[in-house]
Amino acid sequence: MPKTIYQSIYKDLKQKIENDDFSYQEMLPSENTLIQKYGCSRNTLRRAISCLVTDGYVQTMQGKGVRNIYRPIEQTSFTIGEIESFRESAKRNGLEPYTRVLLFAELALNQKQAAYTGFAPGAEVYYLQRLHYLDGLPLILNHNYFLKEAVPGLTKEIAEGSIYDYLENTLHMTIVNSKRVMTVEKITEIDEKYLKLNVEDYNCLAVVSSQTYNSDGILFEYTQSRHRPDYFRFYDNAVRNK
Amino acid sequence: MPKTIYQSIYKDLKQKIENDDFSYQEMLPSENTLIQKYGCSRNTLRRAISCLVTDGYVQTMQGKGVRNIYRPIEQTSFTIGEIESFRESAKRNGLEPYTRVLLFAELALNQKQAAYTGFAPGAEVYYLQRLHYLDGLPLILNHNYFLKEAVPGLTKEIAEGSIYDYLENTLHMTIVNSKRVMTVEKITEIDEKYLKLNVEDYNCLAVVSSQTYNSDGILFEYTQSRHRPDYFRFYDNAVRNK
DNA sequence: GCCGATTTGTCCGTATGTATC
DNA sequence: CGATACATACGGACAAATCGG
């Protein structure tokens, strides 16, 4: 549930757009109209609109108005966009998730590992390999590194469910942001084995490497997600600012 | 040059962060301090900070302060992030760009083409195939579709330079936003031929499909960019909003 | 082409809430 | 508990772009 006014307005407008209350290319009511309708201040309404712009739902034009440019996307494959756990994504995509823990280890990072994870050399981490299934199909092979100091008490059992649920609801950690890099990499033997890919077909994967920070400003997670290429989709809306 | 106050403050802080004026994990001065320093209002300063948050440069924490979480990235490969033309990216990465036009055609879209480009069936477009070189290496094979109505007078000569330069400086068009989808696709014969890829090595590509809108709210461009996988990198910062 | 009305963009000042120390 | 820091919200002023008469 939205706790703030601008969030509830944002949510309401977003839903109206998704529900086709405004047709593609149609203008939304003017700021003043919406201000009256929602009984809020101008800044508050503008903030809600601004979120819709970021989402790529609408476009604002000085002197003209706000135009709906939303188009529904095909949900045929597994899509990524925001920060969310595998289970959240699965639910959003309407699919049945299952997670298998291939490896659960504890280790101290050497120089090389420290360099690509972003942790300090010698840092104590949980290192996990997890295989994520969707509707019975293995789609993603994850290499997770969790800083022990920040994520105490992690177990294999927790890792089989939702780690993010554990972080947020048990440890009461607040996840803030995640820096991500997307690349295409050659398939390894491990990928081939677990993702059941035919090298003749695909010899590459979509790889998303992410560094995630909590509200203490601590980098607590480095994850490399190796995706089956034929089920990978990443959405983004970029805004040009001169 | 920034035209507004918040943009100039944003730019100044961004530069200070990149110049290592604040070390990693160090707190920035408080809002009030910066307000005094820049002689601006609270809202204006907060807006500048908010841009830095979007960039993944800083993290704000209620009651605590603003923390620098910027880390320089290796510029070894061709990186994407915002909306920018190939030449802009090349310049930012300090590399020598060159563009070869493989095909320049005019056509009316059939049903199938309309479906994936997002244009209306029957729409008149320029269809281009362009090969982008960086430091003499062919890296990206682009399939561009430009709506004739919105981009009149496009020629092969213009396409060999910067089309965006033509759009913005000659046609005075304002580019607003670009919806992008990233996928991994199997290599085609055309890719293989022009990108000089060895199929034994890589049989896939990174593909970025984008729909770009101008300030008239018109979808004027659909482009499919097919990137050499070993030189492709896409950066992103995601913010968790519960 | 001009002018006024409309609409969005920027900026300011202030008040109150909430989390941290 | 008080002081500090960021978060939300309001109201008002002016600028800039657009549109219609």
PDB file of N, CA and C in Angstrom, chain A residues 21-75:
ATOM      1  N   ASP A  21      -7.903   3.399 -19.826  1.00  0.00           N
ATOM      2  CA  ASP A  21      -8.811   4.530 -19.614  1.00  0.00           C
ATOM      3  C   ASP A  21      -8.422   5.687 -20.525  1.00  0.00           C
ATOM      4  N   PHE A  22      -7.134   5.717 -20.870  1.00  0.00           N
ATOM      5  CA  PHE A  22      -6.669   6.674 -21.873  1.00  0.00           C
ATOM      6  C   PHE A  22      -6.121   5.862 -23.037  1.00  0.00           C
ATOM      7  N   SER A  23      -6.505   6.211 -24.232  1.00  0.00           N
ATOM      8  CA  SER A  23      -5.990   5.461 -25.373  1.00  0.00           C
ATOM      9  C   SER A  23      -4.585   5.944 -25.706  1.00  0.00           C
ATOM     10  N   TYR A  24      -3.868   5.128 -26.448  1.00  0.00           N
ATOM     11  CA  TYR A  24      -2.505   5.457 -26.869  1.00  0.00           C
ATOM     12  C   TYR A  24      -2.499   6.802 -27.582  1.00  0.00           C
ATOM     13  N   GLN A  25      -1.619   7.682 -27.187  1.00  0.00           N
ATOM     14  CA  GLN A  25      -1.462   9.014 -27.772  1.00  0.00           C
ATOM     15  C   GLN A  25      -2.477  10.034 -27.252  1.00  0.00           C
ATOM     16  N   GLU A  26      -3.394   9.599 -26.416  1.00  0.00           N
ATOM     17  CA  GLU A  26      -4.388  10.527 -25.873  1.00  0.00           C
ATOM     18  C   GLU A  26      -3.758  11.401 -24.787  1.00  0.00           C
ATOM     19  N   MET A  27      -4.257  12.620 -24.663  1.00  0.00           N
ATOM     20  CA  MET A  27      -3.767  13.528 -23.639  1.00  0.00           C
ATOM     21  C   MET A  27      -4.436  13.227 -22.300  1.00  0.00           C
ATOM     22  N   LEU A  28      -3.666  13.283 -21.251  1.00  0.00           N
ATOM     23  CA  LEU A  28      -4.235  13.189 -19.911  1.00  0.00           C
ATOM     24  C   LEU A  28      -4.848  14.544 -19.566  1.00  0.00           C
ATOM     25  N   PRO A  29      -5.715  14.588 -18.559  1.00  0.00           N
ATOM     26  CA  PRO A  29      -6.243  15.883 -18.116  1.00  0.00           C
ATOM     27  C   PRO A  29      -5.085  16.790 -17.685  1.00  0.00           C
ATOM     28  N   SER A  30      -5.287  18.084 -17.743  1.00  0.00           N
ATOM     29  CA  SER A  30      -4.213  19.021 -17.399  1.00  0.00           C
ATOM     30  C   SER A  30      -3.894  18.954 -15.908  1.00  0.00           C
ATOM     31  N   GLU A  31      -2.747  19.497 -15.562  1.00  0.00           N
ATOM     32  CA  GLU A  31      -2.334  19.519 -14.159  1.00  0.00           C
ATOM     33  C   GLU A  31      -3.432  20.091 -13.275  1.00  0.00           C
ATOM     34  N   ASN A  32      -3.952  21.248 -13.667  1.00  0.00           N
ATOM     35  CA  ASN A  32      -4.953  21.900 -12.827  1.00  0.00           C
ATOM     36  C   ASN A  32      -6.182  21.031 -12.617  1.00  0.00           C
ATOM     37  N   THR A  33      -6.600  20.364 -13.683  1.00  0.00           N
ATOM     38  CA  THR A  33      -7.749  19.467 -13.563  1.00  0.00           C
ATOM     39  C   THR A  33      -7.471  18.362 -12.549  1.00  0.00           C
ATOM     40  N   LEU A  34      -6.304  17.740 -12.685  1.00  0.00           N
ATOM     41  CA  LEU A  34      -5.953  16.633 -11.800  1.00  0.00           C
ATOM     42  C   LEU A  34      -5.748  17.097 -10.363  1.00  0.00           C
ATOM     43  N   ILE A  35      -5.203  18.307 -10.210  1.00  0.00           N
ATOM     44  CA  ILE A  35      -5.019  18.866  -8.870  1.00  0.00           C
ATOM     45  C   ILE A  35      -6.376  18.965  -8.164  1.00  0.00           C
ATOM     46  N   GLN A  36      -7.355  19.469  -8.921  1.00  0.00           N
ATOM     47  CA  GLN A  36      -8.706  19.585  -8.345  1.00  0.00           C
ATOM     48  C   GLN A  36      -9.268  18.219  -8.026  1.00  0.00           C
ATOM     49  N   LYS A  37      -9.093  17.309  -8.972  1.00  0.00           N
ATOM     50  CA  LYS A  37      -9.645  15.969  -8.804  1.00  0.00           C
ATOM     51  C   LYS A  37      -9.066  15.264  -7.577  1.00  0.00           C
ATOM     52  N   TYR A  38      -7.738  15.365  -7.411  1.00  0.00           N
ATOM     53  CA  TYR A  38      -7.095  14.668  -6.299  1.00  0.00           C
ATOM     54  C   TYR A  38      -7.018  15.532  -5.037  1.00  0.00           C
ATOM     55  N   GLY A  39      -7.334  16.806  -5.191  1.00  0.00           N
ATOM     56  CA  GLY A  39      -7.289  17.693  -4.032  1.00  0.00           C
ATOM     57  C   GLY A  39      -5.903  17.788  -3.415  1.00  0.00           C
ATOM     58  N   CYS A  40      -4.896  17.874  -4.261  1.00  0.00           N
ATOM     59  CA  CYS A  40      -3.524  17.956  -3.748  1.00  0.00           C
ATOM     60  C   CYS A  40      -2.858  19.213  -4.305  1.00  0.00           C
ATOM     61  N   SER A  41      -1.619  19.419  -3.905  1.00  0.00           N
ATOM     62  CA  SER A  41      -0.887  20.580  -4.400  1.00  0.00           C
ATOM     63  C   SER A  41      -0.276  20.274  -5.767  1.00  0.00           C
ATOM     64  N   ARG A  42       0.204  21.310  -6.393  1.00  0.00           N
ATOM     65  CA  ARG A  42       0.771  21.155  -7.730  1.00  0.00           C
ATOM     66  C   ARG A  42       2.018  20.275  -7.682  1.00  0.00           C
ATOM     67  N   ASN A  43       2.909  20.551  -6.734  1.00  0.00           N
ATOM     68  CA  ASN A  43       4.138  19.774  -6.616  1.00  0.00           C
ATOM     69  C   ASN A  43       3.857  18.288  -6.446  1.00  0.00           C
ATOM     70  N   THR A  44       2.886  17.984  -5.628  1.00  0.00           N
ATOM     71  CA  THR A  44       2.577  16.581  -5.366  1.00  0.00           C
ATOM     72  C   THR A  44       2.108  15.885  -6.631  1.00  0.00           C
ATOM     73  N   LEU A  45       1.225  16.560  -7.357  1.00  0.00           N
ATOM     74  CA  LEU A  45       0.756  15.946  -8.596  1.00  0.00           C
ATOM     75  C   LEU A  45       1.898  15.794  -9.589  1.00  0.00           C
ATOM     76  N   ARG A  46       2.723  16.825  -9.705  1.00  0.00           N
ATOM     77  CA  ARG A  46       3.834  16.776 -10.663  1.00  0.00           C
ATOM     78  C   ARG A  46       4.808  15.651 -10.332  1.00  0.00           C
ATOM     79  N   ARG A  47       4.941  15.383  -9.071  1.00  0.00           N
ATOM     80  CA  ARG A  47       5.830  14.300  -8.665  1.00  0.00           C
ATOM     81  C   ARG A  47       5.297  12.952  -9.145  1.00  0.00           C
ATOM     82  N   ALA A  48       3.989  12.778  -9.027  1.00  0.00           N
ATOM     83  CA  ALA A  48       3.369  11.538  -9.494  1.00  0.00           C
ATOM     84  C   ALA A  48       3.556  11.381 -11.003  1.00  0.00           C
ATOM     85  N   ILE A  49       3.309  12.472 -11.718  1.00  0.00           N
ATOM     86  CA  ILE A  49       3.475  12.442 -13.177  1.00  0.00           C
ATOM     87  C   ILE A  49       4.920  12.097 -13.532  1.00  0.00           C
ATOM     88  N   SER A  50       5.834  12.695 -12.788  1.00  0.00           N
ATOM     89  CA  SER A  50       7.254  12.475 -13.055  1.00  0.00           C
ATOM     90  C   SER A  50       7.633  10.994 -12.962  1.00  0.00           C
ATOM     91  N   CYS A  51       6.975  10.278 -12.038  1.00  0.00           N
ATOM     92  CA  CYS A  51       7.229   8.838 -11.926  1.00  0.00           C
ATOM     93  C   CYS A  51       6.750   8.114 -13.182  1.00  0.00           C
ATOM     94  N   LEU A  52       5.626   8.551 -13.715  1.00  0.00           N
ATOM     95  CA  LEU A  52       5.091   7.932 -14.931  1.00  0.00           C
ATOM     96  C   LEU A  52       6.009   8.182 -16.118  1.00  0.00           C
ATOM     97  N   VAL A  53       6.646   9.369 -16.128  1.00  0.00           N
ATOM     98  CA  VAL A  53       7.602   9.675 -17.195  1.00  0.00           C
ATOM     99  C   VAL A  53       8.784   8.707 -17.123  1.00  0.00           C
ATOM    100  N   THR A  54       9.281   8.516 -15.909  1.00  0.00           N
ATOM    101  CA  THR A  54      10.406   7.598 -15.703  1.00  0.00           C
ATOM    102  C   THR A  54      10.064   6.187 -16.178  1.00  0.00           C
ATOM    103  N   ASP A  55       8.824   5.797 -15.962  1.00  0.00           N
ATOM    104  CA  ASP A  55       8.374   4.463 -16.373  1.00  0.00           C
ATOM    105  C   ASP A  55       8.174   4.350 -17.881  1.00  0.00           C
ATOM    106  N   GLY A  56       8.213   5.499 -18.560  1.00  0.00           N
ATOM    107  CA  GLY A  56       7.938   5.466 -19.994  1.00  0.00           C
ATOM    108  C   GLY A  56       6.451   5.337 -20.295  1.00  0.00           C
ATOM    109  N   TYR A  57       5.620   5.704 -19.333  1.00  0.00           N
ATOM    110  CA  TYR A  57       4.171   5.611 -19.532  1.00  0.00           C
ATOM    111  C   TYR A  57       3.619   6.853 -20.221  1.00  0.00           C
ATOM    112  N   VAL A  58       4.149   8.006 -19.863  1.00  0.00           N
ATOM    113  CA  VAL A  58       3.665   9.252 -20.450  1.00  0.00           C
ATOM    114  C   VAL A  58       4.838  10.139 -20.852  1.00  0.00           C
ATOM    115  N   GLN A  59       4.485  11.163 -21.596  1.00  0.00           N
ATOM    116  CA  GLN A  59       5.457  12.126 -22.073  1.00  0.00           C
ATOM    117  C   GLN A  59       4.886  13.505 -21.763  1.00  0.00           C
ATOM    118  N   THR A  60       5.694  14.387 -21.190  1.00  0.00           N
ATOM    119  CA  THR A  60       5.175  15.722 -20.899  1.00  0.00           C
ATOM    120  C   THR A  60       5.776  16.712 -21.889  1.00  0.00           C
ATOM    121  N   MET A  61       5.001  17.680 -22.286  1.00  0.00           N
ATOM    122  CA  MET A  61       5.490  18.696 -23.209  1.00  0.00           C
ATOM    123  C   MET A  61       5.026  20.067 -22.777  1.00  0.00           C
ATOM    124  N   GLN A  62       6.007  20.914 -22.539  1.00  0.00           N
ATOM    125  CA  GLN A  62       5.720  22.265 -22.063  1.00  0.00           C
ATOM    126  C   GLN A  62       4.770  22.977 -23.026  1.00  0.00           C
ATOM    127  N   GLY A  63       3.728  23.544 -22.478  1.00  0.00           N
ATOM    128  CA  GLY A  63       2.767  24.279 -23.292  1.00  0.00           C
ATOM    129  C   GLY A  63       1.697  23.418 -23.921  1.00  0.00           C
ATOM    130  N   LYS A  64       1.950  22.116 -23.978  1.00  0.00           N
ATOM    131  CA  LYS A  64       0.971  21.225 -24.608  1.00  0.00           C
ATOM    132  C   LYS A  64       0.199  20.409 -23.586  1.00  0.00           C
ATOM    133  N   GLY A  65       0.881  19.533 -22.913  1.00  0.00           N
ATOM    134  CA  GLY A  65       0.189  18.687 -21.956  1.00  0.00           C
ATOM    135  C   GLY A  65       0.939  17.390 -21.722  1.00  0.00           C
ATOM    136  N   VAL A  66       0.216  16.399 -21.255  1.00  0.00           N
ATOM    137  CA  VAL A  66       0.812  15.102 -20.934  1.00  0.00           C
ATOM    138  C   VAL A  66       0.168  14.032 -21.802  1.00  0.00           C
ATOM    139  N   ARG A  67       0.985  13.324 -22.555  1.00  0.00           N
ATOM    140  CA  ARG A  67       0.471  12.349 -23.507  1.00  0.00           C
ATOM    141  C   ARG A  67       0.766  10.915 -23.083  1.00  0.00           C
ATOM    142  N   ASN A  68      -0.244  10.085 -23.202  1.00  0.00           N
ATOM    143  CA  ASN A  68      -0.103   8.665 -22.897  1.00  0.00           C
ATOM    144  C   ASN A  68       0.649   7.954 -24.024  1.00  0.00           C
ATOM    145  N   ILE A  69       1.800   7.374 -23.714  1.00  0.00           N
ATOM    146  CA  ILE A  69       2.527   6.603 -24.732  1.00  0.00           C
ATOM    147  C   ILE A  69       2.737   5.157 -24.275  1.00  0.00           C
ATOM    148  N   TYR A  70       1.860   4.719 -23.380  1.00  0.00           N
ATOM    149  CA  TYR A  70       1.976   3.353 -22.856  1.00  0.00           C
ATOM    150  C   TYR A  70       1.460   2.327 -23.847  1.00  0.00           C
ATOM    151  N   ARG A  71       2.242   1.266 -23.987  1.00  0.00           N
ATOM    152  CA  ARG A  71       1.769   0.112 -24.754  1.00  0.00           C
ATOM    153  C   ARG A  71       2.069  -1.143 -23.970  1.00  0.00           C
ATOM    154  N   PRO A  72       1.080  -2.010 -23.866  1.00  0.00           N
ATOM    155  CA  PRO A  72       1.309  -3.249 -23.112  1.00  0.00           C
ATOM    156  C   PRO A  72       2.400  -4.082 -23.781  1.00  0.00           C
ATOM    157  N   ILE A  73       3.189  -4.790 -22.968  1.00  0.00           N
ATOM    158  CA  ILE A  73       4.244  -5.628 -23.527  1.00  0.00           C
ATOM    159  C   ILE A  73       3.843  -7.092 -23.478  1.00  0.00           C
ATOM    160  N   GLU A  74       4.349  -7.830 -24.442  1.00  0.00           N
ATOM    161  CA  GLU A  74       4.062  -9.270 -24.485  1.00  0.00           C
ATOM    162  C   GLU A  74       4.828  -9.952 -23.353  1.00  0.00           C
ATOM    163  N   GLN A  75       4.132 -10.778 -22.611  1.00  0.00           N
ATOM    164  CA  GLN A  75       4.745 -11.431 -21.455  1.00  0.00           C
ATOM    165  C   GLN A  75       5.164 -12.861 -21.789  1.00  0.00           C
TER     166      GLN A  75
END
